[in-house]
Coordinates of C-alpha atoms in Angstrom, one line a residue:
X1 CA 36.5 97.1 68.6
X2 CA 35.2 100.4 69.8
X3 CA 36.7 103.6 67.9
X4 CA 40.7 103.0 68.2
X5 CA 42.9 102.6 64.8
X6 CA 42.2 106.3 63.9
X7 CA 43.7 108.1 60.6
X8 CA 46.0 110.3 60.9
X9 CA 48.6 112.0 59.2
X10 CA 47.7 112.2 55.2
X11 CA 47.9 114.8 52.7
X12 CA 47.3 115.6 49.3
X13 CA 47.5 118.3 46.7
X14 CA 46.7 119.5 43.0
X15 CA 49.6 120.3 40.8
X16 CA 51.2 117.3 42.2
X17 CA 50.7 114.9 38.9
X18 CA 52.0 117.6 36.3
X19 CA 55.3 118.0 38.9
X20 CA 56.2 115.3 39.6
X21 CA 54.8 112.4 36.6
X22 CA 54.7 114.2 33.4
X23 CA 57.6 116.5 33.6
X24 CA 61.4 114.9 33.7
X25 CA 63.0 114.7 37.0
X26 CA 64.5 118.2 37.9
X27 CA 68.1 118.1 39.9
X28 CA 66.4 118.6 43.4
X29 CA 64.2 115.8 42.4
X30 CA 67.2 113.6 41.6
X31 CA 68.8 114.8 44.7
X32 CA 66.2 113.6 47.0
X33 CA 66.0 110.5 45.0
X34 CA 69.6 109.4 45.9
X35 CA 69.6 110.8 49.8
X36 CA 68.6 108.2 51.9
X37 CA 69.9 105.0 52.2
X38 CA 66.7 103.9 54.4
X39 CA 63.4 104.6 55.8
X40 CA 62.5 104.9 59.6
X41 CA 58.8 105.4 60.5
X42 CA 57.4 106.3 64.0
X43 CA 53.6 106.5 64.5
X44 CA 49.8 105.0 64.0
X45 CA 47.6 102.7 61.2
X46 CA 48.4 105.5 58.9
X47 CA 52.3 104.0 58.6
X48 CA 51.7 100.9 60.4
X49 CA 52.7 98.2 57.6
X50 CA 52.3 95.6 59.8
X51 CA 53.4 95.6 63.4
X52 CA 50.4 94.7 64.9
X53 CA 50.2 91.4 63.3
X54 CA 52.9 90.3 66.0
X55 CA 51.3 91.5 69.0
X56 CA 48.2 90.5 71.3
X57 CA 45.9 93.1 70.4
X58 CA 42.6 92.6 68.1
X59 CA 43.6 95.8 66.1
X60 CA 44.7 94.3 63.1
X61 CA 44.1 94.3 59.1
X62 CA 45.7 90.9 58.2
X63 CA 42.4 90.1 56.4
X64 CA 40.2 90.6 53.5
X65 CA 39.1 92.9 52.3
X66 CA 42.2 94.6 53.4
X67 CA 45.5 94.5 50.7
X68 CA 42.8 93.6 48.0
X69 CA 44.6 95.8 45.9
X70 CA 47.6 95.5 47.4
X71 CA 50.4 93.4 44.8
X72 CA 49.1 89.5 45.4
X73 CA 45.6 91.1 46.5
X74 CA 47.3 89.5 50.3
X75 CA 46.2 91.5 53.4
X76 CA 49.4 92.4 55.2
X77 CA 48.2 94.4 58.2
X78 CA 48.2 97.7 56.2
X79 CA 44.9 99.7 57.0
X80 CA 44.2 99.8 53.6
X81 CA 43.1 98.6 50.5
X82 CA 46.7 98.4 49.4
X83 CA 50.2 100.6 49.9
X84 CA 50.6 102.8 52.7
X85 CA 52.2 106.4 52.2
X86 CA 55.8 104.9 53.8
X87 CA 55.9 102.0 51.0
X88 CA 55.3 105.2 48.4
X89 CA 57.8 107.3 49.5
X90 CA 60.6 104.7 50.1
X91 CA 59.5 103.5 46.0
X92 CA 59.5 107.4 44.6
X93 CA 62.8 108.1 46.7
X94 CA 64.5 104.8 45.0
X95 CA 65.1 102.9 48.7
X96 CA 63.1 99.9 48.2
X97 CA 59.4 99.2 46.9
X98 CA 57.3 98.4 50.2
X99 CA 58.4 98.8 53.8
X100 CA 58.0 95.8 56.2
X101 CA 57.5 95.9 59.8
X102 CA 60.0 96.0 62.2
X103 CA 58.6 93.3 64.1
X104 CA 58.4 90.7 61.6
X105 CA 60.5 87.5 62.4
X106 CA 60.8 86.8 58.4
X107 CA 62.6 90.5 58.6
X108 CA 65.7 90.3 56.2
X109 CA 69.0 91.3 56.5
X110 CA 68.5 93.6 53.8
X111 CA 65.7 95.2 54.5
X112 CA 67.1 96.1 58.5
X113 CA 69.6 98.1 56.0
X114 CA 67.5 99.9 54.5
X115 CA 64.3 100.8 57.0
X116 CA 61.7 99.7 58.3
X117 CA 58.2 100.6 60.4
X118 CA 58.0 100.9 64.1
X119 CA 54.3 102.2 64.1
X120 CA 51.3 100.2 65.4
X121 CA 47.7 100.8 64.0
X122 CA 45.6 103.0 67.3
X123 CA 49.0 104.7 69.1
X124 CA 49.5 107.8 69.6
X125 CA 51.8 110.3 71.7
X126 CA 49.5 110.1 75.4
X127 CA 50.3 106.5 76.4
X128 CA 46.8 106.5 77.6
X129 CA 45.7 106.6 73.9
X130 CA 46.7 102.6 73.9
X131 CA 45.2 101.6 77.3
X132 CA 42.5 99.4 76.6
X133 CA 44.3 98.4 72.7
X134 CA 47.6 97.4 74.2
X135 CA 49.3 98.2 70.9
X136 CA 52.5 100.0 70.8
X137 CA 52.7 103.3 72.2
X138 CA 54.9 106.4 70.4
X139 CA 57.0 107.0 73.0
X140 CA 57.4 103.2 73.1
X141 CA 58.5 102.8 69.8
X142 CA 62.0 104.1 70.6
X143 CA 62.4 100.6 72.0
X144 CA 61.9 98.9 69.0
X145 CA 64.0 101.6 67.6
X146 CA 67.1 100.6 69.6
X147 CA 66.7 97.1 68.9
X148 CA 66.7 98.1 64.8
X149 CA 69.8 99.7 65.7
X150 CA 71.6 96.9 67.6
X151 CA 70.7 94.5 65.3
X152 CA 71.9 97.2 62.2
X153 CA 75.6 96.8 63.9
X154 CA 75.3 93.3 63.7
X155 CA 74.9 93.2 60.0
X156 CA 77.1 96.5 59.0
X157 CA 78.8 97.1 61.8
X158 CA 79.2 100.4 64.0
X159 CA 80.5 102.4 61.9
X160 CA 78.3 101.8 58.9
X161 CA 75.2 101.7 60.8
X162 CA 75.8 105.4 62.2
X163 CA 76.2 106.2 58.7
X164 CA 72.6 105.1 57.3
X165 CA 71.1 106.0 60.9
X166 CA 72.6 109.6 60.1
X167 CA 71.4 109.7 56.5
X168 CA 68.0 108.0 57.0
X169 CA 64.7 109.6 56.4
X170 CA 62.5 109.7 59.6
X171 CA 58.8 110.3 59.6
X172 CA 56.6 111.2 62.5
X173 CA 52.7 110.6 61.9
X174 CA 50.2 110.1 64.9
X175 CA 48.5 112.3 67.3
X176 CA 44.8 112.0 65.7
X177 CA 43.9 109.0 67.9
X178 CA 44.9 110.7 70.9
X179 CA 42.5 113.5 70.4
X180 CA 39.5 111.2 69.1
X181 CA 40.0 108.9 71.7
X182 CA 41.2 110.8 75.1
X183 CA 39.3 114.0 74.5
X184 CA 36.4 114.3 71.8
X185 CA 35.0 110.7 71.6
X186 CA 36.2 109.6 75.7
X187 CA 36.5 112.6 77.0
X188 CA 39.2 111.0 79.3
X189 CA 41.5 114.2 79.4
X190 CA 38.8 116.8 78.9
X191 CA 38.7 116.4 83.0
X192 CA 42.9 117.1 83.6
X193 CA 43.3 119.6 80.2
X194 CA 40.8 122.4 77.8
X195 CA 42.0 121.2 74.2
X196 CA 44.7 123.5 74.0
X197 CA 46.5 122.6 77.0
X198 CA 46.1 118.7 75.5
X199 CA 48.1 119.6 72.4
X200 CA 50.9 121.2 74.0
X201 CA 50.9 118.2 76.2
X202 CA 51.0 116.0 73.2
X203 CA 53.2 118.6 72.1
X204 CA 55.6 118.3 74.7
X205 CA 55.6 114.4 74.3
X206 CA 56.5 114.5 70.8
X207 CA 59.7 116.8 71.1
X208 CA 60.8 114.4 74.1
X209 CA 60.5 111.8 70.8
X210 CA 62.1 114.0 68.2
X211 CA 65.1 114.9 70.7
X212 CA 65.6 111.0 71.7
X213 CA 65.4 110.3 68.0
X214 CA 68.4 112.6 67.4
X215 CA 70.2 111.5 70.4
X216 CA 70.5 108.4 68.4
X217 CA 71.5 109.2 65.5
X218 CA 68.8 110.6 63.0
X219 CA 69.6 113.8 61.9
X220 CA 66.1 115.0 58.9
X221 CA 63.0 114.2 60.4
X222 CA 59.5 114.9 59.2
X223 CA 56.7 115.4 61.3
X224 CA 53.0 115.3 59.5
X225 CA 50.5 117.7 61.3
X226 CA 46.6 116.7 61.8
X227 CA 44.6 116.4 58.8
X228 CA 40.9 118.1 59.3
X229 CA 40.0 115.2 61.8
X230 CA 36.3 116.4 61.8
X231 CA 36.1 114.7 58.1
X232 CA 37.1 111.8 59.0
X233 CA 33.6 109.4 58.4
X234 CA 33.9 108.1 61.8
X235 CA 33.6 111.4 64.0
X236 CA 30.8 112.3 61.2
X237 CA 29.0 109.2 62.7
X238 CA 29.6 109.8 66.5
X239 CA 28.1 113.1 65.9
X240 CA 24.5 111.6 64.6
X241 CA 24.8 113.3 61.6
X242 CA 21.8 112.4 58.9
X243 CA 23.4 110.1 56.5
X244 CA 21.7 111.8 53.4
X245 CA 23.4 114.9 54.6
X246 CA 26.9 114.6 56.3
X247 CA 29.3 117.2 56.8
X248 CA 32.8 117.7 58.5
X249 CA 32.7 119.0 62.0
X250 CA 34.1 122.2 62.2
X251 CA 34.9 122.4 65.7
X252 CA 37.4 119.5 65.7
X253 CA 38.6 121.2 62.1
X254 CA 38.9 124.0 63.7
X255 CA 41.0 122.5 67.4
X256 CA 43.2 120.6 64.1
X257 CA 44.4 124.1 62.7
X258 CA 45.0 125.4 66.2
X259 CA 47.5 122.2 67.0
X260 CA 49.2 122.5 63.7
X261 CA 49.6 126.1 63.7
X262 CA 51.3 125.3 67.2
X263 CA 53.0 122.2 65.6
X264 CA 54.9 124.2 63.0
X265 CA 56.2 127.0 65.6
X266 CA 57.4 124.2 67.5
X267 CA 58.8 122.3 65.2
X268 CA 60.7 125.7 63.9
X269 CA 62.4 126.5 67.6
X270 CA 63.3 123.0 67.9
X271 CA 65.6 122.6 64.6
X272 CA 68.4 125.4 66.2
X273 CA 68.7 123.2 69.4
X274 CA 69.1 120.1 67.3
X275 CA 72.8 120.8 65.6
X276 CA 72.8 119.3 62.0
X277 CA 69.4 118.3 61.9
X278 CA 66.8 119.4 59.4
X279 CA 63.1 119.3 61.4
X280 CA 60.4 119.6 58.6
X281 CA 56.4 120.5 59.4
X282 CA 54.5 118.5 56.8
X283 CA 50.8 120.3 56.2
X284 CA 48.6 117.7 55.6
X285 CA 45.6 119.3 56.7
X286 CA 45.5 122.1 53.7
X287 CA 45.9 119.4 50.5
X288 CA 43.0 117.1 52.4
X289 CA 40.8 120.1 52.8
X290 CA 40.9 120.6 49.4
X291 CA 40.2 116.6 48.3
X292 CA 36.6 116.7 50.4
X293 CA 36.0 120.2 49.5
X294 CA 36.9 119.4 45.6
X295 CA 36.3 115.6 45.5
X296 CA 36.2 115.6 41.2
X297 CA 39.8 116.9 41.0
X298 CA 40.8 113.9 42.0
X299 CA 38.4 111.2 40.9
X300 CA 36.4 110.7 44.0
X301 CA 32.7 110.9 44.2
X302 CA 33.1 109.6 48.1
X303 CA 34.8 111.3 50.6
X304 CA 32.5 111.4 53.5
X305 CA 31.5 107.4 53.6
X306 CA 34.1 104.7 53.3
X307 CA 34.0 101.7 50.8
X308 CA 34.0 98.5 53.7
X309 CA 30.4 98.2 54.4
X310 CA 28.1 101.3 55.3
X311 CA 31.7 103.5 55.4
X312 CA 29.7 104.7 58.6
X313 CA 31.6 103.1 61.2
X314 CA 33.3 99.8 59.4
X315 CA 37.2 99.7 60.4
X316 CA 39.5 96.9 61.5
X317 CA 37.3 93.6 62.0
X318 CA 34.0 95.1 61.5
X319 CA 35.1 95.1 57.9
X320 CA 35.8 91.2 58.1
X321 CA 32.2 89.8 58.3
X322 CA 29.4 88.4 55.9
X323 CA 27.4 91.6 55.8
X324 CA 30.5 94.0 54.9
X325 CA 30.7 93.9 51.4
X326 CA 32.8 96.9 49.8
X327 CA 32.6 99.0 46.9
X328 CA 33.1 98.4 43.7
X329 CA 35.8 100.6 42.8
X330 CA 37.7 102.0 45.8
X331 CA 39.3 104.0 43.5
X332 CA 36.5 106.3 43.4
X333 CA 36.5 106.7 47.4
X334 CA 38.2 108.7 49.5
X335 CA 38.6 106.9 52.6
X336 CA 38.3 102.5 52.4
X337 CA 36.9 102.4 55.9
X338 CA 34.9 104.5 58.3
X339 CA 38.8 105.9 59.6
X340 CA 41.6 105.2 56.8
X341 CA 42.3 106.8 53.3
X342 CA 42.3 104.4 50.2
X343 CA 45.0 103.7 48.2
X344 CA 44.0 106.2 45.2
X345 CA 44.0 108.9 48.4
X346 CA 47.5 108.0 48.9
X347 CA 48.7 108.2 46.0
X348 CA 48.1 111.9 45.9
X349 CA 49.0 112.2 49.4
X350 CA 52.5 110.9 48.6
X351 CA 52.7 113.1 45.7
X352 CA 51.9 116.2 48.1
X353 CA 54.7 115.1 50.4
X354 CA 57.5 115.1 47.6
X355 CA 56.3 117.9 46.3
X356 CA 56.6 119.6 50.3
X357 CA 60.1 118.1 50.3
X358 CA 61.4 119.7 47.0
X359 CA 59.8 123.2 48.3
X360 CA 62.1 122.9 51.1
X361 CA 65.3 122.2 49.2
X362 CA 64.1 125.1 46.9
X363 CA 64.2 127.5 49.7
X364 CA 67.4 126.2 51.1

């Protein structure tokens, strides 16, 4: 399957547990709780709950041991060993318990009413990213988008549907593939672009996806930033580390800070030209940081190998053989392949993302 379904966008921080599960809900909480009527999610395997089950492409996780923790231990096509961070956040913000993918043909009414996922496990922004997968590229995505949208009329009618459209949460989270893929791993682009002049061309793709996004109808979207993609086990691997003795590369940590930093400027000029619309930079590179730098905070005694197999290289199908057994308790592990976070890593990650949220609302 060569090195496509990459993680992306995740996050996590410390605090998070005391804020947010042993204290009551404070008003902002309960404000975000009761603000969107549904859930609209643009990106890559990190949000992809299932879209690629439905289209010719080998990139899939609709088998074990993927979703062995999910609820009914059944493998959905979630990179994971069970919830993504969409199914969290639509749960914690009282929209629905688990978000299904646009593209299932069992979709119900109901659920087109209250969101659903347009990613697809190995996209990303540069079209080029999906090449040789043939899953669904970002820019892409606002196809599937427009069909949500038609089909939303049908069920609520025009009026209605602007009005959930309008209130929905959106959430942006790709653009790791595109650098492991088209730059450090293939150096594809690294013969058109350096590495910062293949951000701001990412760059440029994504506000041509935030402005068409707007132009629809959504008005508060959230855009996750590039976690420290030099941890990831994966590029660990590529890089012939010693297995006794792996350690982040802090060159691509390093090109990660630079895009984010550029991310979050962008994201800041945009929101003026966007009337109405709230634009928010989620930092997921700072809270993941801090899980591989300070592993026992949150229960891991793994973050640099995954739990399918070695955790060198397994992802996708190379975790669906005889010889890839998996660890005991993926709780205690970071990351459940070579690529993707496990469910405990989630869990905080969502936390961190609430906790981002109710920041904002703070300062405004």
């Amino acid at each position: 399957m060569g090195r496509t379904n990459y993680l992306i966008a995740t996050l996590s921080l410390h605090m998070i547990w005391l804020l947010f599960l042993s204290k009551p809900c404070s008003a902002l909480e309960l404000k975000i709780s009761g603000s969107f009527p549904a859930i609209l999610i643009f990106g890559d395997s990190t949000v992809d709950t299932g879209n690629n089950n439905f289209i010719p492409t080998i990139f899939k996780a609709n088998y074990p041991p993927y979703g062995q923790d999910f609820p009914g231990h059944v493998a959905t096509g979630r990179f994971s060993d069970g919830k993504l961070i969409p199914d969290m956040v639509a749960s914690r913000l009282g929209i629905k318990e688990l978000v299904p993918p646009f593209l299932d043909p069992k979709l119900s009414d109901d659920d087109v009413k209250t969101g659903v996922s347009f990613a697809s496990a190995g996209s990303g922004f540069d079209d080029l990213t999906t090449a040789i997968s043939k899953v669904i590229p970002v820019m892409k995505q606002i196809d599937l988008f427009k069909s949500y949208i038609q089909r939303l009329r049908g069920i609520v009618g025009v009026d209605e549907s602007r009005r959930i459209i309008s209130n929905a949460l959106v959430v942006i989270s790709a653009g790791t593939n595109d650098l492991n893929i088209n730059f450090y791993d293939l150096p594809t682009r690294q013969l058109q672009y350096n590495v910062s002049g293949y951000q701001d061309f990412l760059q440029y793709r994504l506000q041509s996806l935030i402005k068409e996004i707007y132009q629809l109808g959504c008005r508060t979207i959230v855009v996750a930033g590039l976690p420290p993609v030099g941890c990831l086990p994966i590029q660990e691997s590529i890089a012939f580390q010693n297995p006794q003795d792996r350690k982040c590369l802090e060159d691509q940590n390093s090109d990660s800070k630079a895009y984010n930093q550029k991310l979050s400027k962008l994201l800041g000029n945009l929101q003026p030209q966007l009337p109405g619309s709230t634009i928010l930079y989620a930092d997921i590179y700072t809270p993941l940081i801090g899980m591989v730098n300070n592993p026992r905070n949150y229960g891991f005694e793994q973050t640099n190998v995954g739990c399918c197999g070695t955790g060198l290289a397994e992802a996708g199908p190379l975790c669906n053989n005889r010889t890839a057994t998996t660890c005991e308790n993926p709780s205690k592990f970071m990351f459940w392949d070579s690529i993707h976070p496990t469910e405990a890593a989630y869990k905080f990650i969502t936390e961190s993302l609430l906790k981002q949220f109710v920041d904002h609302l703070k300062r405004n």
